[in-house]
CSV table of C-alpha atoms in Angstrom, one decimal:
chain,number,residue,atom,x,y,z
A,112,LYS,CA,0.0,0.0,0.0
A,113,THR,CA,1.0,3.6,-0.4
A,114,VAL,CA,1.5,5.5,2.8
A,115,ILE,CA,-1.9,7.1,2.9
A,116,GLN,CA,-3.7,3.8,2.0
A,117,ALA,CA,-1.8,2.0,4.7
A,118,GLU,CA,-2.8,4.6,7.3
A,119,ILE,CA,-6.5,4.4,6.3
A,120,ASP,CA,-6.3,0.6,6.7
A,121,ALA,CA,-4.0,-0.3,9.5
A,122,ALA,CA,-4.8,2.7,11.7
A,123,CYS,CA,-8.1,4.2,10.9
A,124,GLU,CA,-10.2,1.3,9.8
A,125,LEU,CA,-8.9,-1.1,12.4
A,126,THR,CA,-9.6,1.5,15.1
A,127,ASP,CA,-13.1,1.9,13.7
A,128,PHE,CA,-13.8,-1.9,13.8
A,129,LEU,CA,-12.7,-2.0,17.5
A,130,ARG,CA,-14.7,1.0,18.5
A,131,PHE,CA,-17.9,0.2,16.6
A,132,ASN,CA,-17.8,-3.5,17.6
A,133,ALA,CA,-17.6,-2.6,21.3
A,134,TYR,CA,-20.6,-0.2,20.8
A,135,TYR,CA,-22.6,-2.7,18.8
A,136,ALA,CA,-21.9,-5.4,21.5
A,137,GLN,CA,-23.4,-3.1,24.1
A,138,GLU,CA,-26.5,-2.6,21.9
A,139,VAL,CA,-27.1,-6.2,21.1
A,140,TYR,CA,-27.0,-7.1,24.8
A,141,LYS,CA,-29.8,-4.7,25.5
A,142,TYR,CA,-32.5,-6.8,24.0
A,143,GLN,CA,-34.9,-8.6,26.3
A,144,PRO,CA,-38.1,-10.5,25.4
A,145,ILE,CA,-41.5,-9.5,26.7
A,146,SER,CA,-42.6,-10.6,30.2
A,147,PRO,CA,-46.4,-10.3,30.0
A,148,SER,CA,-47.1,-10.2,33.8
A,149,ASN,CA,-45.5,-10.5,37.2
A,150,GLU,CA,-46.3,-14.2,37.0
A,151,VAL,CA,-43.7,-14.9,34.3
A,152,SER,CA,-40.3,-13.4,33.7
A,153,ASN,CA,-38.4,-14.0,30.4
A,154,THR,CA,-34.8,-13.3,30.0
A,155,TYR,CA,-32.5,-13.6,27.0
A,156,ARG,CA,-28.8,-14.1,27.2
A,157,LEU,CA,-26.0,-14.3,24.6
A,158,ARG,CA,-23.6,-17.1,25.3
A,159,SER,CA,-20.2,-17.6,23.5
A,160,LEU,CA,-20.1,-20.4,21.0
A,161,GLU,CA,-19.4,-23.8,22.4
A,162,GLY,CA,-15.9,-24.4,21.1
A,163,PHE,CA,-13.4,-22.1,19.4
A,164,VAL,CA,-13.4,-19.9,16.3
A,165,ALA,CA,-10.8,-20.4,13.5
A,166,ALA,CA,-10.0,-17.0,12.0
A,167,ILE,CA,-8.2,-17.1,8.6
A,168,SER,CA,-7.1,-13.7,7.3
A,169,PRO,CA,-5.9,-12.3,4.0
A,170,PHE,CA,-2.8,-10.3,3.2
A,171,ASN,CA,-4.4,-7.3,1.7
A,172,PHE,CA,-6.0,-5.5,4.7
A,173,SER,CA,-4.7,-5.3,8.3
A,174,ALA,CA,-8.1,-4.1,9.4
A,175,ILE,CA,-9.7,-7.2,8.1
A,176,ALA,CA,-7.2,-9.4,9.9
A,177,GLY,CA,-7.6,-7.6,13.1
A,178,ASN,CA,-11.4,-7.7,12.9
A,179,LEU,CA,-11.6,-11.4,11.9
A,180,SER,CA,-9.6,-12.3,15.1
A,181,SER,CA,-10.9,-9.7,17.6
A,182,ALA,CA,-14.7,-9.6,16.9
A,183,PRO,CA,-15.3,-13.2,18.0
A,184,ALA,CA,-13.0,-12.7,21.0
A,185,LEU,CA,-15.0,-9.6,22.0
A,186,MET,CA,-18.1,-11.7,22.2
A,187,GLY,CA,-16.4,-14.2,24.5
A,188,ASN,CA,-14.9,-16.8,22.2
A,189,ALA,CA,-11.4,-18.3,22.0
A,190,VAL,CA,-9.9,-17.7,18.6
A,191,VAL,CA,-7.2,-19.5,16.7
A,192,TRP,CA,-5.8,-17.0,14.2
A,193,LYS,CA,-4.1,-18.1,11.0
A,194,PRO,CA,-2.6,-15.0,9.3
A,195,SER,CA,-1.6,-14.9,5.6
A,196,SER,CA,2.0,-16.0,5.0
A,197,THR,CA,2.6,-12.7,3.2
A,198,ALA,CA,1.3,-10.5,6.1
A,199,LEU,CA,3.0,-12.1,9.1
A,200,LEU,CA,4.7,-9.1,10.5
A,201,SER,CA,1.8,-6.7,10.4
A,202,ASN,CA,-0.6,-9.3,11.8
A,203,TRP,CA,1.9,-10.1,14.6
A,204,ILE,CA,2.1,-6.5,15.6
A,205,ILE,CA,-1.7,-6.3,15.8
A,206,TYR,CA,-1.8,-9.5,17.9
A,207,LYS,CA,0.7,-7.9,20.3
A,208,ILE,CA,-1.3,-4.7,20.5
A,209,PHE,CA,-4.4,-6.8,21.4
A,210,GLU,CA,-2.5,-8.4,24.3
A,211,GLU,CA,-1.2,-5.0,25.5
A,212,ALA,CA,-4.8,-3.6,25.3
A,213,GLY,CA,-6.1,-6.3,27.6
A,214,PHE,CA,-7.1,-9.4,25.7
A,215,ALA,CA,-6.2,-12.2,28.1
A,216,PRO,CA,-3.3,-14.4,27.0
A,217,GLY,CA,-4.5,-17.4,25.0
A,218,VAL,CA,-7.9,-15.9,24.1
A,219,ILE,CA,-6.4,-15.3,20.7
A,220,SER,CA,-3.8,-17.8,19.6
A,221,PHE,CA,-1.6,-16.5,16.8
A,222,LEU,CA,-0.8,-19.6,14.6
A,223,PRO,CA,1.1,-19.1,11.4
A,224,SER,CA,1.0,-22.4,9.5
A,225,LYS,CA,0.7,-24.1,6.2
A,226,PRO,CA,-2.9,-24.5,5.0
A,227,LEU,CA,-2.8,-28.3,5.1
A,228,ASP,CA,-1.4,-28.4,8.6
A,229,PHE,CA,-4.1,-25.9,9.8
A,230,SER,CA,-6.8,-27.9,8.2
A,231,ASP,CA,-5.6,-31.2,9.7
A,232,HIS,CA,-5.1,-29.9,13.3
A,233,VAL,CA,-7.6,-26.9,13.6
A,234,ILE,CA,-10.4,-27.2,11.1
A,235,SER,CA,-10.8,-30.9,11.8
A,236,SER,CA,-11.0,-30.4,15.5
A,237,PRO,CA,-14.3,-31.6,17.1
A,238,ASP,CA,-14.3,-28.4,19.1
A,239,LEU,CA,-14.4,-26.1,16.1
A,240,ALA,CA,-17.4,-23.8,16.5
A,241,ALA,CA,-17.0,-21.4,13.6
A,242,VAL,CA,-14.8,-20.4,10.7
A,243,ASN,CA,-14.2,-16.7,10.1
A,244,PHE,CA,-12.5,-16.4,6.7
A,245,THR,CA,-11.5,-13.9,4.1
A,246,GLY,CA,-9.7,-15.1,1.0
A,247,SER,CA,-10.3,-16.9,-2.3
A,248,VAL,CA,-13.4,-18.8,-3.3
A,249,ALA,CA,-11.4,-22.0,-3.9
A,250,THR,CA,-9.9,-21.9,-0.4
A,251,PHE,CA,-13.2,-21.2,1.3
A,252,GLN,CA,-14.9,-24.1,-0.6
A,253,THR,CA,-12.1,-26.4,0.4
A,254,ILE,CA,-12.5,-25.4,4.1
A,255,TRP,CA,-16.3,-25.8,3.9
A,256,ARG,CA,-15.9,-29.3,2.5
A,257,ASN,CA,-13.4,-30.2,5.2
A,258,VAL,CA,-15.8,-29.0,7.9
A,259,ALA,CA,-18.6,-31.0,6.3
A,260,ASP,CA,-16.5,-34.1,6.3
A,261,ASN,CA,-16.0,-33.8,10.0
A,262,LEU,CA,-19.6,-33.1,11.0
A,263,THR,CA,-20.1,-36.4,12.6
A,264,LYS,CA,-17.2,-35.7,15.0
A,265,ASN,CA,-18.1,-32.1,15.8
A,266,LYS,CA,-19.9,-31.1,19.0
A,267,THR,CA,-21.9,-28.5,17.1
A,268,PHE,CA,-22.7,-27.5,13.6
A,269,PRO,CA,-19.8,-25.0,12.9
A,270,ARG,CA,-20.8,-21.6,11.6
A,271,MET,CA,-19.2,-20.6,8.3
A,272,ILE,CA,-18.6,-16.9,7.8
A,273,GLY,CA,-16.7,-16.0,4.7
A,274,GLU,CA,-15.8,-13.2,2.3
A,275,CYS,CA,-14.3,-14.4,-1.0
A,276,GLY,CA,-13.7,-11.5,-3.3
A,277,GLY,CA,-15.5,-10.3,-6.4
A,278,LYS,CA,-15.6,-9.3,-10.0
A,279,ASP,CA,-16.9,-5.8,-9.4
A,280,PHE,CA,-18.5,-3.6,-12.0
A,281,HIS,CA,-19.1,0.0,-12.9
A,282,LEU,CA,-22.1,0.6,-15.2
A,283,ILE,CA,-22.1,4.0,-17.0
A,284,HIS,CA,-25.4,5.3,-18.3
A,285,PRO,CA,-25.6,8.0,-21.1
A,286,SER,CA,-27.0,10.4,-18.5
A,287,ALA,CA,-24.0,10.1,-16.2
A,288,ASP,CA,-21.7,12.9,-15.3
A,289,LEU,CA,-18.8,11.8,-17.4
A,290,GLN,CA,-15.9,13.2,-15.4
A,291,THR,CA,-17.3,11.7,-12.2
A,292,ALA,CA,-17.6,8.3,-13.8
A,293,ILE,CA,-14.1,8.5,-15.3
A,294,THR,CA,-12.4,9.7,-12.1
A,295,GLN,CA,-14.2,7.2,-9.8
A,296,THR,CA,-13.4,4.3,-12.2
A,297,ALA,CA,-9.7,5.1,-12.3
A,298,ARG,CA,-9.5,5.2,-8.5
A,299,ALA,CA,-11.6,2.1,-8.0
A,300,ALA,CA,-9.6,0.1,-10.6
A,301,PHE,CA,-6.0,1.1,-9.8
A,302,GLU,CA,-5.7,2.1,-6.1
A,303,TYR,CA,-3.6,-0.5,-4.2
A,304,SER,CA,-2.8,-2.1,-7.6
A,305,GLY,CA,-6.4,-3.5,-7.7
A,306,GLN,CA,-5.6,-5.8,-4.8
A,307,LYS,CA,-9.0,-5.1,-3.1
A,308,CYS,CA,-11.8,-7.6,-3.3
A,309,SER,CA,-14.0,-4.5,-4.1
A,310,ALA,CA,-11.8,-3.2,-6.9
A,311,CYS,CA,-13.5,-2.2,-10.2
A,312,SER,CA,-12.4,-4.8,-12.8
A,313,ARG,CA,-15.1,-4.6,-15.4
A,314,LEU,CA,-16.6,-1.5,-16.9
A,315,TYR,CA,-19.7,-1.2,-19.1
A,316,VAL,CA,-19.9,1.9,-21.3
A,317,PRO,CA,-22.5,3.0,-23.9
A,318,LYS,CA,-21.2,3.4,-27.4
A,319,SER,CA,-22.4,7.0,-27.7
A,320,ILE,CA,-20.1,8.3,-24.9
A,321,TRP,CA,-17.3,5.7,-25.1
A,322,PRO,CA,-14.9,8.1,-27.1
A,323,LYS,CA,-15.0,10.7,-24.3
A,324,ILE,CA,-14.8,8.0,-21.6
A,325,GLU,CA,-11.8,6.5,-23.3
A,326,VAL,CA,-9.9,9.7,-23.7
A,327,GLY,CA,-10.6,10.6,-20.0
A,328,LEU,CA,-9.5,7.2,-18.7
A,329,LEU,CA,-6.3,7.2,-20.8
A,330,ASP,CA,-5.4,10.7,-19.7
A,331,ILE,CA,-5.7,9.8,-16.0
A,332,THR,CA,-4.1,6.4,-16.3
A,333,SER,CA,-1.1,7.9,-18.1
A,334,LYS,CA,-0.5,10.1,-15.1
A,335,LEU,CA,-0.6,7.5,-12.4
A,336,LYS,CA,2.8,6.9,-10.8
A,337,LEU,CA,3.8,3.3,-10.3
A,338,GLY,CA,6.7,3.2,-7.8
A,339,SER,CA,7.7,3.1,-4.1
A,340,PRO,CA,4.8,3.1,-1.7
A,341,LEU,CA,6.9,5.4,0.6
A,342,GLU,CA,6.8,8.3,-1.9
A,343,PHE,CA,3.7,10.4,-1.5
A,344,ASP,CA,3.1,11.0,-5.2
A,345,THR,CA,2.9,7.3,-5.9
A,346,PHE,CA,-0.5,6.1,-6.8
A,347,LEU,CA,0.1,2.3,-7.0
A,348,SER,CA,3.0,0.0,-6.2
A,349,ALA,CA,4.1,-3.6,-6.6
A,350,VAL,CA,1.7,-6.5,-6.3
A,351,ILE,CA,2.1,-8.8,-3.3
A,352,ASP,CA,4.2,-11.7,-4.6
A,353,GLY,CA,5.4,-13.8,-7.5
A,354,ALA,CA,2.4,-15.9,-7.8
A,355,SER,CA,0.1,-12.9,-8.0
A,356,PHE,CA,2.5,-11.3,-10.6
A,357,LYS,CA,2.4,-14.4,-12.7
A,358,ARG,CA,-1.4,-14.6,-12.7
A,359,ILE,CA,-1.9,-11.0,-13.6
A,360,LYS,CA,0.7,-11.1,-16.4
A,361,GLY,CA,-1.0,-14.2,-17.7
A,362,CYS,CA,-4.2,-12.3,-18.1
A,363,ILE,CA,-2.4,-9.4,-19.9
A,364,ASP,CA,-0.6,-11.9,-22.2
A,365,TYR,CA,-4.0,-13.5,-23.0
A,366,ALA,CA,-5.4,-10.1,-24.1
A,367,GLU,CA,-2.3,-9.4,-26.3
A,368,ASN,CA,-2.8,-12.7,-28.2
A,369,ASP,CA,-6.6,-12.7,-28.6
A,370,ASP,CA,-8.4,-10.9,-31.4
A,371,ASN,CA,-11.4,-10.0,-29.1
A,372,HIS,CA,-9.2,-7.9,-26.9
A,373,LYS,CA,-7.2,-4.7,-27.3
A,374,ILE,CA,-4.8,-3.2,-24.7
A,375,LEU,CA,-5.4,0.5,-24.7
A,376,ILE,CA,-2.7,1.5,-22.1
A,377,GLY,CA,-0.3,-0.3,-19.8
A,378,GLY,CA,0.4,-4.0,-20.1
A,379,GLN,CA,4.0,-3.9,-19.0
A,380,ALA,CA,5.0,-6.2,-16.1
A,381,THR,CA,8.5,-6.4,-14.7
A,382,PHE,CA,10.0,-7.9,-11.6
A,383,GLU,CA,13.5,-6.4,-11.8
A,384,LYS,CA,13.0,-4.3,-8.6
A,385,GLY,CA,9.8,-5.8,-7.4
A,386,PHE,CA,6.6,-7.3,-8.8
A,387,PHE,CA,5.4,-4.2,-10.7
A,388,VAL,CA,2.5,-4.3,-13.1
A,389,GLU,CA,1.4,-1.1,-15.0
A,390,PRO,CA,-2.2,0.0,-14.6
A,391,THR,CA,-3.7,-1.6,-17.7
A,392,ILE,CA,-7.0,-1.0,-19.6
A,393,ILE,CA,-8.2,-3.6,-22.0
A,394,VAL,CA,-11.3,-3.3,-24.2
A,395,THR,CA,-13.1,-6.5,-25.3
A,396,THR,CA,-15.8,-7.3,-27.7
A,397,ASP,CA,-16.6,-10.5,-25.8
A,398,PRO,CA,-18.9,-9.9,-22.9
A,399,HIS,CA,-18.1,-13.4,-21.6
A,400,SER,CA,-14.3,-13.1,-21.8
A,401,LYS,CA,-12.4,-14.6,-18.9
A,402,LEU,CA,-11.1,-11.1,-18.2
A,403,ILE,CA,-14.8,-10.1,-17.6
A,404,THR,CA,-15.8,-13.1,-15.6
A,405,ASN,CA,-12.7,-14.2,-13.6
A,406,GLU,CA,-11.2,-12.3,-10.6
A,407,ILE,CA,-7.8,-11.0,-11.5
A,408,PHE,CA,-6.8,-9.1,-8.3
A,409,GLY,CA,-4.5,-6.7,-10.0
A,410,PRO,CA,-4.4,-3.4,-11.8
A,411,VAL,CA,-6.3,-4.6,-14.9
A,412,LEU,CA,-9.6,-3.0,-16.0
A,413,THR,CA,-11.6,-4.6,-18.8
A,414,VAL,CA,-14.1,-2.5,-20.7
A,415,PHE,CA,-17.1,-3.7,-22.7
A,416,VAL,CA,-18.8,-1.1,-24.9
A,417,TYR,CA,-22.5,-1.7,-25.3
A,418,ASP,CA,-25.1,-0.4,-27.7
A,419,ASP,CA,-27.2,2.4,-26.1
A,420,ASN,CA,-30.4,0.6,-27.0
A,421,LYS,CA,-29.2,-2.6,-25.3
A,422,ILE,CA,-29.1,-1.3,-21.7
A,423,ASP,CA,-31.4,-4.0,-20.5
A,424,GLN,CA,-29.3,-6.8,-22.1
A,425,THR,CA,-26.2,-5.2,-20.5
A,426,MET,CA,-27.7,-5.3,-17.0
A,427,GLU,CA,-28.5,-8.9,-17.7
A,428,LEU,CA,-24.8,-9.5,-18.6
A,429,ILE,CA,-23.7,-7.7,-15.4
A,430,ASP,CA,-25.9,-9.8,-13.3
A,431,SER,CA,-25.3,-13.2,-14.9
A,432,SER,CA,-21.8,-13.3,-16.5
A,433,THR,CA,-19.9,-13.9,-13.2
A,434,PRO,CA,-20.7,-16.0,-10.1
A,435,TYR,CA,-19.7,-13.1,-7.8
A,436,GLY,CA,-21.9,-10.6,-6.0
A,437,LEU,CA,-19.7,-8.3,-4.0
A,438,THR,CA,-19.7,-4.6,-5.1
A,439,GLY,CA,-20.9,-2.6,-8.0
A,440,ALA,CA,-21.6,1.0,-9.0
A,441,ILE,CA,-24.1,2.7,-11.3
A,442,PHE,CA,-23.4,6.2,-12.8
A,443,ALA,CA,-26.5,8.0,-14.0
A,444,ASN,CA,-28.5,11.2,-13.5
A,445,ASP,CA,-31.7,9.8,-15.0
A,446,LYS,CA,-33.8,9.1,-11.9
A,447,LYS,CA,-36.1,6.6,-13.6
A,448,PHE,CA,-33.1,4.6,-14.9
A,449,LEU,CA,-31.5,4.7,-11.5
A,450,GLN,CA,-34.6,3.2,-9.8
A,451,LYS,CA,-34.9,0.6,-12.5
A,452,SER,CA,-31.2,-0.4,-12.4
A,453,ILE,CA,-31.1,-0.5,-8.6
A,454,ASP,CA,-34.0,-3.0,-8.6
A,455,ARG,CA,-32.6,-5.0,-11.6
A,456,LEU,CA,-29.1,-5.3,-10.1
A,457,LYS,CA,-30.1,-5.9,-6.4
A,458,TYR,CA,-28.6,-9.4,-6.3
A,459,SER,CA,-25.4,-8.5,-8.3
A,460,ALA,CA,-23.8,-6.7,-5.4
A,461,GLY,CA,-23.9,-6.8,-1.6
A,462,ASN,CA,-22.6,-3.2,-1.6
A,463,LEU,CA,-24.1,-1.0,-4.4
A,464,TYR,CA,-22.9,2.5,-5.1
A,465,ILE,CA,-24.7,5.3,-7.0
A,466,ASN,CA,-22.4,7.8,-8.7
A,467,ASP,CA,-19.5,6.7,-6.5
A,468,LYS,CA,-16.7,4.1,-6.9
A,469,CYS,CA,-17.3,0.6,-5.8
A,470,THR,CA,-14.5,0.6,-3.3
A,471,GLY,CA,-13.9,2.4,0.1
A,472,ALA,CA,-16.6,1.0,2.4
A,473,VAL,CA,-16.4,2.7,5.8
A,474,VAL,CA,-17.1,0.8,9.0
A,475,GLY,CA,-20.5,1.9,10.5
A,476,GLN,CA,-21.5,3.6,7.2
A,477,GLN,CA,-21.3,0.9,4.5
A,478,PRO,CA,-21.3,-2.5,6.3
A,479,PHE,CA,-19.4,-4.8,3.9
A,480,GLY,CA,-20.0,-8.1,2.3
A,481,GLY,CA,-21.4,-9.9,-0.7
A,482,ALA,CA,-23.4,-13.0,-1.6
A,483,ARG,CA,-23.2,-15.7,-4.3
A,484,VAL,CA,-19.6,-16.9,-4.4
A,485,SER,CA,-18.5,-13.6,-2.9
A,486,GLY,CA,-19.3,-14.9,0.5
A,487,THR,CA,-22.0,-15.3,3.2
A,488,ASN,CA,-22.8,-11.6,3.4
A,489,ASP,CA,-22.6,-11.3,7.1
A,490,LYS,CA,-21.8,-7.5,6.9
A,491,ALA,CA,-18.6,-6.8,8.9
A,492,GLY,CA,-19.0,-3.3,10.4
A,493,ALA,CA,-22.6,-3.8,11.4
A,494,PRO,CA,-24.3,-5.2,14.6
A,495,HIS,CA,-25.5,-8.3,12.7
A,496,TYR,CA,-21.9,-9.5,12.3
A,497,LEU,CA,-21.5,-9.8,16.1
A,498,LEU,CA,-24.6,-12.0,16.4
A,499,ARG,CA,-22.7,-14.7,14.4
A,500,TRP,CA,-20.3,-15.1,17.4
A,501,VAL,CA,-22.9,-15.8,20.1
A,502,SER,CA,-25.4,-18.6,20.8
A,503,PRO,CA,-28.7,-17.2,22.4
A,504,GLN,CA,-30.4,-18.8,25.2
A,505,ASN,CA,-33.9,-17.9,26.5
A,506,ILE,CA,-34.9,-18.5,30.1
A,507,LYS,CA,-38.5,-18.6,31.3
A,508,GLN,CA,-39.2,-18.4,35.0
A,509,THR,CA,-42.7,-18.8,36.5
A,510,ASN,CA,-43.2,-17.0,39.7
A,511,VAL,CA,-46.6,-18.4,40.7
A,512,PRO,CA,-47.1,-22.0,41.8
A,513,LEU,CA,-49.3,-24.3,39.8
A,514,HIS,CA,-51.2,-27.0,41.7
A,515,ASP,CA,-54.1,-27.9,39.4
A,516,TRP,CA,-53.2,-30.1,36.4
A,517,SER,CA,-56.5,-29.3,34.5
A,518,TYR,CA,-57.2,-26.3,32.4
A,519,PRO,CA,-60.2,-24.0,33.2
A,520,TYR,CA,-61.9,-24.7,29.8
A,521,MET,CA,-62.1,-28.4,30.7
A,522,SER,CA,-64.6,-27.7,33.6
A,523,SER,CA,-66.7,-25.4,31.5
A,524,ALA,CA,-67.1,-28.2,28.9
A,525,LYS,CA,-69.1,-30.3,31.4
């Protein structure tokens, strides 16, 4: 991350998670059921889960890692935390801060490990009560299968909470403010080298305004500095590791060698001084291209230009051409179209933005999460998320003795 992006994540957002979760915990504990008279009192308590929570965090956000491990602990659970192998130091510092802040030793166990070892010794434990995960679809599916295979050994049915990325869209309508759409798209696609699960990676533009959108995007992209994250004028830096670099470069190479694709800008990838990939814009004539349907997790934006009179078909493409459903954005000033598109695309994104980029959810303002293969949509940053880490119990106490086994209606029937 660049300096500012890192501060937003590791300092500001993590602090927000801790403060809002503490506040939400106070609020969810306030609920009590109705006690209709002095004869009966009903109470409702929230117990910790019976067992431990396995927290598996990604490399790309320190705030996510801190929240995955601390939220279940805040609600009374023991947590075994597996950090990403490419984020060990930052996560270790967070863990030590938690201990210094007062989490009892052992409440959160920091356990760097290989995925297979973690699965064999943690996920397969009969005491597993829940999995709190952020990462790839394939990994979460594997974990879910492993949990299912062990159900006959488990003391409870483990809860599965996961966020798995997306193939996030920007849809531009002819009525949109063009400069807003251009600027927001460039930011959403290329900040943090596209290594956000919410990053804009597919753009749908009407043919009538594509020439202006193209000029604007190329102008901004040509000015984005790719360099050291420690320099304040840097917009994006290296991708995380060699495997990521190879995957992203493979997508660019595919576009270079396929007649349905054209690279408009960028496309260079070099690892002489790090795993640097230029911000890249590709236009395709194939709305089902793998660059449109598959998550890339890098600074690659794929554009599909649609006929103005095929906006309904385009929304169908947006909704059906990928299995994801995380974030999306609609740019339009036509109020009737906005209402129509918000309804039509309601299942395409767990976080939907109007005339704003599809990244940058703020804790307490835009609770975050998606459905379909993007995850279980449990909305981190909202009160509902904390309810996943407790097991409610209702207690009824009768305060008046009962000596007669029969009911009053029985005597009246005679």
